[in-house]
Tab-separated table of C-alpha atoms in Angstrom:
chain	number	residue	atom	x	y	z
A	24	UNK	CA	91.516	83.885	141.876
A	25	UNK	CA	90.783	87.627	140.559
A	26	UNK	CA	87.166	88.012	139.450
A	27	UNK	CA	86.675	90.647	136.426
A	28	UNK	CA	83.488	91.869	135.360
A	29	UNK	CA	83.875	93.028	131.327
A	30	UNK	CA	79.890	93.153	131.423
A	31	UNK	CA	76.783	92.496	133.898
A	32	UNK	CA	74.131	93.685	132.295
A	33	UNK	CA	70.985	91.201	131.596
A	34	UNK	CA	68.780	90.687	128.252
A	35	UNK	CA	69.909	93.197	125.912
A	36	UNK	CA	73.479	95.560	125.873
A	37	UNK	CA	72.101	98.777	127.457
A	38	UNK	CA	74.619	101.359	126.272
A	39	UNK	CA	73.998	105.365	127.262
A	40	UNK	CA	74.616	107.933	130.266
A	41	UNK	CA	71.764	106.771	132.102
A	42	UNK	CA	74.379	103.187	132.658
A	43	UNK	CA	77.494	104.440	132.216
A	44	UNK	CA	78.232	103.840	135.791
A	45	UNK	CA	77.055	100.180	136.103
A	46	UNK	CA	77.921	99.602	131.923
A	47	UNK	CA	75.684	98.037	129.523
A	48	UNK	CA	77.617	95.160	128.280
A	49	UNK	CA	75.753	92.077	128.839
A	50	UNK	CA	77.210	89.228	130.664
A	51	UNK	CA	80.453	88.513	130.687
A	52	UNK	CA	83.142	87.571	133.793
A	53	UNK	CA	87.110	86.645	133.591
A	54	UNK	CA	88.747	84.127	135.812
A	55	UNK	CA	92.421	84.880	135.814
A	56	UNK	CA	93.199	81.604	138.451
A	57	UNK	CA	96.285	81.089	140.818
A	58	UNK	CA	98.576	79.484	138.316
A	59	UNK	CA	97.794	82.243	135.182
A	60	UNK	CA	94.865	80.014	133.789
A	61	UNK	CA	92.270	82.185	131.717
A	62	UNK	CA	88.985	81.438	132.570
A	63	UNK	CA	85.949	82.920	131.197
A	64	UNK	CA	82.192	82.933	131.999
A	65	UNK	CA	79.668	83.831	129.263
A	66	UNK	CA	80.133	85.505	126.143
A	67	UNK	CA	77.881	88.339	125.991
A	68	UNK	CA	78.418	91.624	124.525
A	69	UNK	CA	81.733	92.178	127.559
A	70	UNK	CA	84.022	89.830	125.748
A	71	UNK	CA	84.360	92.126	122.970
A	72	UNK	CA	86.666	94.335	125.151
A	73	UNK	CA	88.124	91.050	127.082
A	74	UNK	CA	89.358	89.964	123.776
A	75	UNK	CA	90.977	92.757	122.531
A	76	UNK	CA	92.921	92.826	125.920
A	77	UNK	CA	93.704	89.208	125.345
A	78	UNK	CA	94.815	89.903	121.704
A	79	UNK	CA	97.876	91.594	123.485
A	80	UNK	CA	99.152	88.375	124.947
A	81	UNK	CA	100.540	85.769	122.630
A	82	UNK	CA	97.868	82.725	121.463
A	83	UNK	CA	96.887	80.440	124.235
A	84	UNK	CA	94.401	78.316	125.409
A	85	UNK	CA	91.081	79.884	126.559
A	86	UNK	CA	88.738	78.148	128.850
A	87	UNK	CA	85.211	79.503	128.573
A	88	UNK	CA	82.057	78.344	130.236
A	89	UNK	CA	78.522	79.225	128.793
A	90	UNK	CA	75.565	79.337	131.556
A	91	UNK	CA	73.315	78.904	128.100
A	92	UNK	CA	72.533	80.306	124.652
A	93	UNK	CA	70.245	83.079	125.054
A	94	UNK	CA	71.482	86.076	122.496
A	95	UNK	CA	73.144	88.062	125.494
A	96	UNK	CA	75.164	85.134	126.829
A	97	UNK	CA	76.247	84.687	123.717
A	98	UNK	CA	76.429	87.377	121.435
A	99	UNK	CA	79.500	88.804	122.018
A	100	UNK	CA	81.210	85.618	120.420
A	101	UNK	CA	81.261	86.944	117.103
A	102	UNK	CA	83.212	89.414	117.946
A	103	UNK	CA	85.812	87.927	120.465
A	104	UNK	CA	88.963	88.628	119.045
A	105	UNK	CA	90.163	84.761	120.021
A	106	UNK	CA	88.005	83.439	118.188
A	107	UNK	CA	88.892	84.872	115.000
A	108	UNK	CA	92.362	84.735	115.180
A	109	UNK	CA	94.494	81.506	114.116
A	110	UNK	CA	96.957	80.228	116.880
A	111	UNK	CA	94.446	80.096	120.000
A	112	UNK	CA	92.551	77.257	120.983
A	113	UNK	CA	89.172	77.863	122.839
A	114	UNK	CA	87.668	75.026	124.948
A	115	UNK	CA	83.857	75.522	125.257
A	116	UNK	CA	81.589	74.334	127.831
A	117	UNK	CA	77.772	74.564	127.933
A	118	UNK	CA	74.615	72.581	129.258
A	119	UNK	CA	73.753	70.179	127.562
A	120	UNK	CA	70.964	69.156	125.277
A	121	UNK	CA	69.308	66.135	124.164
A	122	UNK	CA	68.802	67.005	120.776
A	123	UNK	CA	72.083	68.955	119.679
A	124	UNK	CA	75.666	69.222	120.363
A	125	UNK	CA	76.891	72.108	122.174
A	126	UNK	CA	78.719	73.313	118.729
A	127	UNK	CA	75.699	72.804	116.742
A	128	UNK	CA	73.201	75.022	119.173
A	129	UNK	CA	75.784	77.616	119.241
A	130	UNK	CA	76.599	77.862	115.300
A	131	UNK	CA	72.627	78.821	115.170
A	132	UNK	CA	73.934	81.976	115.871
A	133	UNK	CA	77.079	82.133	114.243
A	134	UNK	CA	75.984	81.301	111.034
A	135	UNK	CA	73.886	83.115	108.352
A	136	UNK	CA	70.959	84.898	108.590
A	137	UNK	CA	71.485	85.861	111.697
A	138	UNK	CA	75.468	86.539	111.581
A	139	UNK	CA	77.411	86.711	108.138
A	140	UNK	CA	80.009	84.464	109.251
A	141	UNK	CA	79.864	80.650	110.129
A	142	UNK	CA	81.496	79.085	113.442
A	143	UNK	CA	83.200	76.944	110.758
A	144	UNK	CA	85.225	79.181	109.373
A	145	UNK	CA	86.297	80.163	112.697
A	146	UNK	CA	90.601	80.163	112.088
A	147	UNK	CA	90.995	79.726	115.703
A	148	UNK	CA	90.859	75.978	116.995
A	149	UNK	CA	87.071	75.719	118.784
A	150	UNK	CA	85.700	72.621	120.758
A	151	UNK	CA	82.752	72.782	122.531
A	152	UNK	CA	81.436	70.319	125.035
A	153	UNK	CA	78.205	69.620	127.361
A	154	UNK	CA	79.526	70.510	131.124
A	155	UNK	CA	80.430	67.227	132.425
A	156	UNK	CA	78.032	65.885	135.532
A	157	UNK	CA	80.800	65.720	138.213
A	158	UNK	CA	83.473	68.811	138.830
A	159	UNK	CA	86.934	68.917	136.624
A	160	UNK	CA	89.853	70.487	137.203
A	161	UNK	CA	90.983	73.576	134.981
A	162	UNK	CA	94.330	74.740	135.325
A	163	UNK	CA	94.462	75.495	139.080
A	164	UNK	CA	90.431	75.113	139.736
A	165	UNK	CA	87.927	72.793	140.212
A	166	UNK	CA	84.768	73.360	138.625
A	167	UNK	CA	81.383	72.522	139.171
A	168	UNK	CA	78.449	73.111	137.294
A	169	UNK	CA	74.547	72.313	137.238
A	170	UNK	CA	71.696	72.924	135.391
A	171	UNK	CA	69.227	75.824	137.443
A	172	UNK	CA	65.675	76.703	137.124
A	173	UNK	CA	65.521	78.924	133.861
A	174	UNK	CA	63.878	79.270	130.649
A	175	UNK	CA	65.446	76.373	128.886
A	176	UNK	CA	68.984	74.380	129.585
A	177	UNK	CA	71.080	76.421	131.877
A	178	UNK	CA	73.652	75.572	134.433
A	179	UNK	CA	75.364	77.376	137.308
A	180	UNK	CA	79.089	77.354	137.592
A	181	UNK	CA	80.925	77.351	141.343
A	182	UNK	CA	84.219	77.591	140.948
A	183	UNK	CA	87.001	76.777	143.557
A	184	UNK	CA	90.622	77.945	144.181
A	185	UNK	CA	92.870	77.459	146.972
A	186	UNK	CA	89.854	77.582	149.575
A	187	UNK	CA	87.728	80.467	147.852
A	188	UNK	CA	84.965	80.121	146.204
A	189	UNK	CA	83.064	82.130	143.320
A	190	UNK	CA	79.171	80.954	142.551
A	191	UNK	CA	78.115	82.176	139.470
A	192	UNK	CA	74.488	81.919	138.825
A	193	UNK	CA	73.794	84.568	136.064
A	194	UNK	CA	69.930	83.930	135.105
A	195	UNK	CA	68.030	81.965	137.590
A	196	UNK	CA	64.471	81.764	138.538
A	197	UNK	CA	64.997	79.860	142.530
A	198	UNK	CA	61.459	81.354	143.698
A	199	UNK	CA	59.535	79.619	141.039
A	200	UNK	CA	60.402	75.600	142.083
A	201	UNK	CA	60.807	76.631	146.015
A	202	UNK	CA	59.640	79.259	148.205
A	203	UNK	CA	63.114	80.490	149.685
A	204	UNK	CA	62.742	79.115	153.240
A	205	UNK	CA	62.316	75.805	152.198
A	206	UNK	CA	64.711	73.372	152.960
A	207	UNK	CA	68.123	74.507	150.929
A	208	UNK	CA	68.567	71.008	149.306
A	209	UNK	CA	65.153	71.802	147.259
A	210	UNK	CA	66.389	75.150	146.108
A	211	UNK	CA	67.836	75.211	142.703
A	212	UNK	CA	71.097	76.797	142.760
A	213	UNK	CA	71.861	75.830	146.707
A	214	UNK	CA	74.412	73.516	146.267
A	215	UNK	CA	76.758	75.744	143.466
A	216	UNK	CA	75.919	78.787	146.140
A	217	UNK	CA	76.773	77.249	149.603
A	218	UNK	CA	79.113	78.689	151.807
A	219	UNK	CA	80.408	80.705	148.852
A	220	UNK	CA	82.625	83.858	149.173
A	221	UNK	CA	81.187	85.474	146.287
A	222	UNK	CA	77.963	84.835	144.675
A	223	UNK	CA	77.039	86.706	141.177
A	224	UNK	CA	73.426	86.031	140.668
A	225	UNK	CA	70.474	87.310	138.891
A	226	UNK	CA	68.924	90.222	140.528
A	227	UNK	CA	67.183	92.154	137.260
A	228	UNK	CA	63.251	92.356	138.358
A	229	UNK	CA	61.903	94.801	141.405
A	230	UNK	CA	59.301	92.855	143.331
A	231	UNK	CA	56.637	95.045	141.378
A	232	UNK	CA	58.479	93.609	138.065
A	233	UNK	CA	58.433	90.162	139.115
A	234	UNK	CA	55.041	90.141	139.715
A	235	UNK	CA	53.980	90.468	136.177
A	236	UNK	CA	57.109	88.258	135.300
A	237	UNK	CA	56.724	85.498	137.124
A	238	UNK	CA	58.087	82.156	134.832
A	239	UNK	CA	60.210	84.355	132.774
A	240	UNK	CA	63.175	82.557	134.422
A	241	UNK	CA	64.753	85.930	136.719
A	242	UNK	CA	64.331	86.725	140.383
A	243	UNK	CA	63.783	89.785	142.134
A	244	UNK	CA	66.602	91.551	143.845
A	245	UNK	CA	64.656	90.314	147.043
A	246	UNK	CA	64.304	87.030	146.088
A	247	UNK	CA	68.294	86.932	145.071
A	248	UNK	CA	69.144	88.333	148.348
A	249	UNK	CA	67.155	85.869	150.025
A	250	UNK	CA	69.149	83.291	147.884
A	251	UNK	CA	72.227	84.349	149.008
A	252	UNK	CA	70.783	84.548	152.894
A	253	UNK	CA	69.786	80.512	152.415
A	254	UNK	CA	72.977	79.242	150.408
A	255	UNK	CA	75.031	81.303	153.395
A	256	UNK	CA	76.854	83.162	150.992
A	257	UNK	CA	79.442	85.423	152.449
A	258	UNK	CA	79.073	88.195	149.901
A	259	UNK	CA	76.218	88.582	147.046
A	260	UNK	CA	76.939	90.808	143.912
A	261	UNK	CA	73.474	91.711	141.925
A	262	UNK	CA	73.973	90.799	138.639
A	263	UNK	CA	72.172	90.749	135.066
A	264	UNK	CA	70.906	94.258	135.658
A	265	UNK	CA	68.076	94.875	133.805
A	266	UNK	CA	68.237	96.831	130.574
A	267	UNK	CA	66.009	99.398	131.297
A	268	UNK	CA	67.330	99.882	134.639
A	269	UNK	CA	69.242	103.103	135.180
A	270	UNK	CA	72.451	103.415	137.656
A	271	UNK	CA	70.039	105.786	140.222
A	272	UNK	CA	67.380	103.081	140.249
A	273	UNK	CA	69.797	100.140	141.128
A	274	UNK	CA	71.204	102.156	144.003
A	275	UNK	CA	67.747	102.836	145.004
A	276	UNK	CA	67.192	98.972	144.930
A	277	UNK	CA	70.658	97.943	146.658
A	278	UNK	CA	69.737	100.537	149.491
A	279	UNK	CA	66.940	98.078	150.018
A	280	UNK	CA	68.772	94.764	149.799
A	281	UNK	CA	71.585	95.871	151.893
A	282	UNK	CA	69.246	96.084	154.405
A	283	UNK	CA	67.946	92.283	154.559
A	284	UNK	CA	71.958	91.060	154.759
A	285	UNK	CA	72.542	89.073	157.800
A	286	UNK	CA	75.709	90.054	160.212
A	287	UNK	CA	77.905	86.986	159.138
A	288	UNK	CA	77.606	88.247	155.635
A	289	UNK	CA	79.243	91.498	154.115
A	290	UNK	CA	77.619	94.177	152.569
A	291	UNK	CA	76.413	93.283	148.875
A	292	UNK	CA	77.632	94.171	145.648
A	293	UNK	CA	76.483	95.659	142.293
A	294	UNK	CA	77.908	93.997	139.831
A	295	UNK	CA	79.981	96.825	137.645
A	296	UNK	CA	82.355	96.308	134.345
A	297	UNK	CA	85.402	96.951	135.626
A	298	UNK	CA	85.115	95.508	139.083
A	299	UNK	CA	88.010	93.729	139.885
A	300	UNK	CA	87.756	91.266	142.858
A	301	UNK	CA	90.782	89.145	144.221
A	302	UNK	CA	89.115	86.372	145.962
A	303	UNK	CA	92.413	85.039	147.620
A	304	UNK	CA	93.210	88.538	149.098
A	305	UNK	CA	92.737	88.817	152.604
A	306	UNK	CA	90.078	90.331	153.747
B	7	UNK	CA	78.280	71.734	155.216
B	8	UNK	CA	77.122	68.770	152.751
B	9	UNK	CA	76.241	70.387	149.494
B	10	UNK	CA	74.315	67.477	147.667
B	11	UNK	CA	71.315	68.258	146.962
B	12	UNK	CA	68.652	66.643	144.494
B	13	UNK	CA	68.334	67.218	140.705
B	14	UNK	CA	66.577	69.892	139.146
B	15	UNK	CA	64.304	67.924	137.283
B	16	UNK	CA	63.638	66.615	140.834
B	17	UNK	CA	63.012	69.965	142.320
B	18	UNK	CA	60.860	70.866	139.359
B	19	UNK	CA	58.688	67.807	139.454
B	20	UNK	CA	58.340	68.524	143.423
B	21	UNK	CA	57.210	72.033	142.896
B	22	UNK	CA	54.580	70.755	140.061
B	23	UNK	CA	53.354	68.517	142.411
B	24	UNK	CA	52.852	70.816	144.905
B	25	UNK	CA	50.266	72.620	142.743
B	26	UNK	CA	48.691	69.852	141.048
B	27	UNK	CA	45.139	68.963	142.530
B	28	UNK	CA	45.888	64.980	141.447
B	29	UNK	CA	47.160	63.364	143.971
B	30	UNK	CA	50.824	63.154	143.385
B	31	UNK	CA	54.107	61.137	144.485
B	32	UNK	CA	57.606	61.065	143.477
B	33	UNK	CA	60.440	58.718	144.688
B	34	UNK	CA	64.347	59.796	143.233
B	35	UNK	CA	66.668	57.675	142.098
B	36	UNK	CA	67.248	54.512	144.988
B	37	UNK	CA	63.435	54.649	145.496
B	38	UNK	CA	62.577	56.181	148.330
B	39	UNK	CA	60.088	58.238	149.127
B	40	UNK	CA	60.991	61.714	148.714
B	41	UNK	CA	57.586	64.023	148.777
B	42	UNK	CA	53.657	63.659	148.015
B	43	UNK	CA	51.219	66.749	147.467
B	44	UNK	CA	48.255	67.583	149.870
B	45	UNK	CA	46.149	65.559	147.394
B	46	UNK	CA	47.782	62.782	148.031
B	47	UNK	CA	47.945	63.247	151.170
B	48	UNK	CA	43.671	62.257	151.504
B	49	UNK	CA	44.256	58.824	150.184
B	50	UNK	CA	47.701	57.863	152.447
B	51	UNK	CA	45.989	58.860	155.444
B	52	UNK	CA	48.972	61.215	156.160
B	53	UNK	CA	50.268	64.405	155.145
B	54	UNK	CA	53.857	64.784	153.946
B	55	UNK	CA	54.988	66.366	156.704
B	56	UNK	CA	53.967	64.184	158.912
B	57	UNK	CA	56.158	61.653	157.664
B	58	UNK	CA	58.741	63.081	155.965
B	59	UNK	CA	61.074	61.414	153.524
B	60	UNK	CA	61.154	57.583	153.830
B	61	UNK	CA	63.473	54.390	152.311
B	62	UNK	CA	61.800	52.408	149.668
B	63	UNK	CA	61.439	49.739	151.923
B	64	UNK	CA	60.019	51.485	155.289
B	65	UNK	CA	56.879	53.045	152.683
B	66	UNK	CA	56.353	49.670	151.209
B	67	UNK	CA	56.242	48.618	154.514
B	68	UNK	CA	53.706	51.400	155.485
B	69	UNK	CA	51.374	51.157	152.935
B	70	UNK	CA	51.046	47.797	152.335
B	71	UNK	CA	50.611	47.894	148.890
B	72	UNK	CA	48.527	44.546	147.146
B	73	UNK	CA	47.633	43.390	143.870
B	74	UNK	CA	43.845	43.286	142.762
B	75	UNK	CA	44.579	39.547	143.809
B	76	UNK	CA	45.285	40.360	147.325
B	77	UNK	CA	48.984	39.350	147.149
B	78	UNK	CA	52.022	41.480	148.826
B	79	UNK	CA	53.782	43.667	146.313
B	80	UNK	CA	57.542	44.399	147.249
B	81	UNK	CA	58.274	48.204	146.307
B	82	UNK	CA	59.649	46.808	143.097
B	83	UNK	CA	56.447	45.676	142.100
B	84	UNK	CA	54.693	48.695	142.720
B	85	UNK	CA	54.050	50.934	139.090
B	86	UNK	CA	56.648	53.291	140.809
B	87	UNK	CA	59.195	50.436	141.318
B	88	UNK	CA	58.465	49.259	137.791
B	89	UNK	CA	58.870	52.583	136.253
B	90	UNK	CA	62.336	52.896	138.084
B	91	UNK	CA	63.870	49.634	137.218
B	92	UNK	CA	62.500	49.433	133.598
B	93	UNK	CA	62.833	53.068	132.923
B	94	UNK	CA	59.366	53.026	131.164
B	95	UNK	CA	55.499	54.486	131.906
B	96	UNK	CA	53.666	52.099	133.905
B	97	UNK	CA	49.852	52.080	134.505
B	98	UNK	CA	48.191	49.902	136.876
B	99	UNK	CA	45.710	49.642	139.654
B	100	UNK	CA	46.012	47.627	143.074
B	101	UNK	CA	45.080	48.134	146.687
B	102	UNK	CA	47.157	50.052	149.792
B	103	UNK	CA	46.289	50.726	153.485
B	104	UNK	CA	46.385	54.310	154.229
B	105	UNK	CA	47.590	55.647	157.222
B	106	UNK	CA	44.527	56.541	158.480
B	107	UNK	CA	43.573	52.477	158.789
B	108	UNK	CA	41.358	52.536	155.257
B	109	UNK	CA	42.106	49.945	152.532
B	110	UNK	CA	42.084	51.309	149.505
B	111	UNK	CA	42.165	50.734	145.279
B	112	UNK	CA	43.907	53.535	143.536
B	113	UNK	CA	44.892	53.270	140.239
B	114	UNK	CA	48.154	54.609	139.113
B	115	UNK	CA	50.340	55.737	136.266
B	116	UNK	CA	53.742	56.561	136.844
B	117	UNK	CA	56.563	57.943	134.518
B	118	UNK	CA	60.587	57.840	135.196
B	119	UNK	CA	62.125	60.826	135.394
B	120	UNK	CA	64.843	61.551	133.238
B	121	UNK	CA	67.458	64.191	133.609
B	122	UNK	CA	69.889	63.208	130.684
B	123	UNK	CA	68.654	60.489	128.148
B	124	UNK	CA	70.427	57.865	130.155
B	125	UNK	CA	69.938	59.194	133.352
B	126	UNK	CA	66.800	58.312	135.832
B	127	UNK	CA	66.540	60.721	138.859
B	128	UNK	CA	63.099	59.607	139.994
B	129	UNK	CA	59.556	58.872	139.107
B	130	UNK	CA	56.361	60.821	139.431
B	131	UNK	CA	53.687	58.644	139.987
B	132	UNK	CA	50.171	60.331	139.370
B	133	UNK	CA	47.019	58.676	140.949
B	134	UNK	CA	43.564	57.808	141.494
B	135	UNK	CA	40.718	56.290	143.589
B	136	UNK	CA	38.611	54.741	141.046
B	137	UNK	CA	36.247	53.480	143.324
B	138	UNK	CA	36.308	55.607	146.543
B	139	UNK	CA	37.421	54.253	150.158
B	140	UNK	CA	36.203	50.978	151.152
């Protein structure tokens, strides 16, 4: 499984020199699995780019897993090449809602005022569907997903190939329903993060951030590291960057988490576009 | 490593319990026991850790709940039991021997948890001593 990061910035795209390093493409992270299976997780702003480079390939099918519907998980949907172009088929999944199908919540945004365009008259062939409760298989993975303490229905993904796993817990607020050394089974998250090889998770807010943000559904680079320490994670990429956050200050705040890693685990990550990580390679 | 692990409505109904002043209790899904707030803790004669996690039977067992009549409720019978089963908000009184030895009346309403509409992960049962400890 190769892990590709077309975007990892959280809230809002954060374009300009002061994050041209890191990027400023909100969330967006490609799957390309064992047996050739396209996989993708979120559509923020970072699937513009992924689907121009999959515009080069002849149509296929596209599997694509949303965490949920805030703007930057989503927004890059109108413009995802795929999408808008007959011959591919795109299989959606999302959490789920009791109120409205997946389709429905998601044509809220593709549909006038706030886009010109309706999901309808999408030429592509779209179906969207709640995550189911227990894993399924996608080409040559099983997935898993659950719902996660954050504002309003979100899920976690963990993914699993051939023995590796990728955790991918985008927006997450763990701190708020469990102080971190609790036991792990009362942790939201623990059970998509355990053992992991890689875990992508929320790391926008400094401690002095969090502080006046506590609720808002994020964690603290400490807290995510801790995260990472309790699901025993063997490597934790800090991810959703925070839009106001420049490259300088989130290598000011990874010199502090790299610190707190234990010696079982390697040194963390920040989550860049363009990061390419082959999960099967051997270490 | 076993990775199951309780669901987040679960977790989130745990972690409002721990800062609710009301004394507090929620069972999952098969009815056991699975955590009560320091609130609770004054009228069960026991604090959570203490005890820990219990079956539905062993804490029916323990606490000996009674109706206002003075007959034996199973755990079934209790409003927690009720609001598992029937998937519906219960509100009741009857009498229970805390841990500490005291009988007491509490009065109780509890609500099923649900995670999906036709999905029941637990029940939060809320309570009170209406008339003190006897």
């Amino acid at each position: 499984m190769i892990v590709r990061l077309w975007g990892a910035r959280g809230s809002l795209s954060a374009p300009g020199s002061a994050t041209v390093g890191y990027g400023g493409n909100t969330s967006c992270v490609e799957l390309e699995l064992a047996d050739g299976t396209s996989l993708i997780l979120d559509a923020g702003s970072g699937i513009r780019e992924l689907g121009q480079r999959l515009l080069e390939r002849d149509p296929g099918v596209l599997y694509i897993c949303l965490t949920h519907l805030h703007l930057d998980h989503v927004e890059g949907l109108g413009f995802f090449g795929p999408l808008w172009r007959a011959g591919w088929k795109l299989r959606f999944w999302g959490p789920p809602s009791a109120t409205a199908t997946l389709r429905a919540r998601v044509s809220r945004y593709l549909s006038p005022p706030l886009f010109p365009i309706g999901l309808s008259e999408a030429p592509s062939q779209a179906s969207f569907e709640d995550v189911p409760r227990e894993p399924w298989r996608v080409g040559s993975a099983m997935i898993e997903a659950q719902t996660v303490e954050h504002r309003g229905p979100t899920v976690g993904y963990r993914i699993e190939e051939e023995g590796h796993v990728l955790a991918y817990v985008p927006d997450h607020e763990p701190f708020l329903t469990a102080a971190l050394d609790d036991h792990p089974r009362w942790i939201s998250g623990w059970a998509l993060a355990a053992g992991a090889d890689l875990l992508l998770h929320d790391s926008q807010y400094t401690e002095e951030e969090y502080a006046h943000r506590v609720g808002w559904g994020h964690s603290s680079v400490a807290h995510a590291a801790a995260f990472a320490r309790a699901a025993g994670v063997r490597r934790f990429a800090m991810f959703h960057h925070d839009p106001m956050r420049s490259d300088r200050e989130l290598e000011a705040l990874y010199d502090d988490v790299a610190e707190s890693v234990r010696d079982e685990q390697e040194p963390p990550l920040i989550a860049r576009e363009g990061l390419e990580i082959n999960l099967g390679a051997t270490p | 490593m076993e990775r199951k692990q309780p669901d987040l409505v679960l977790i989130v109904a745990r972690s409002f319990a721990t800062k609710l002043a009301t004394p507090t209790l929620i069972i999952d899904g098969h009815g056991n026991l699975v955590f009560f707030n320091d609130a609770a803790a004054e009228v069960l004669g026991r604090s959570y850790v203490d005890i820990g996690a219990l079956q539905a039977s062993h804490w029916q067992e323990l606490f000996q709940p009674r109706t206002l009549d003075e007959e034996p409720m199973t755990a079934e019978q209790t409003p927690g039991g009720v609001a598992l089963l029937e998937r519906r908000p219960v509100h009741d009184s009857f009498t229970m021997r805390g841990l500490d030895g005291l009988e007491r009346e509490i009065t109780v309403t509890a609500f099923p948890l649900f995670s999906h509409p036709d999905e029941v992960v637990g029940v939060m049962s809320i309570f009170w001593e209406p008339s003190g400890a006897s």
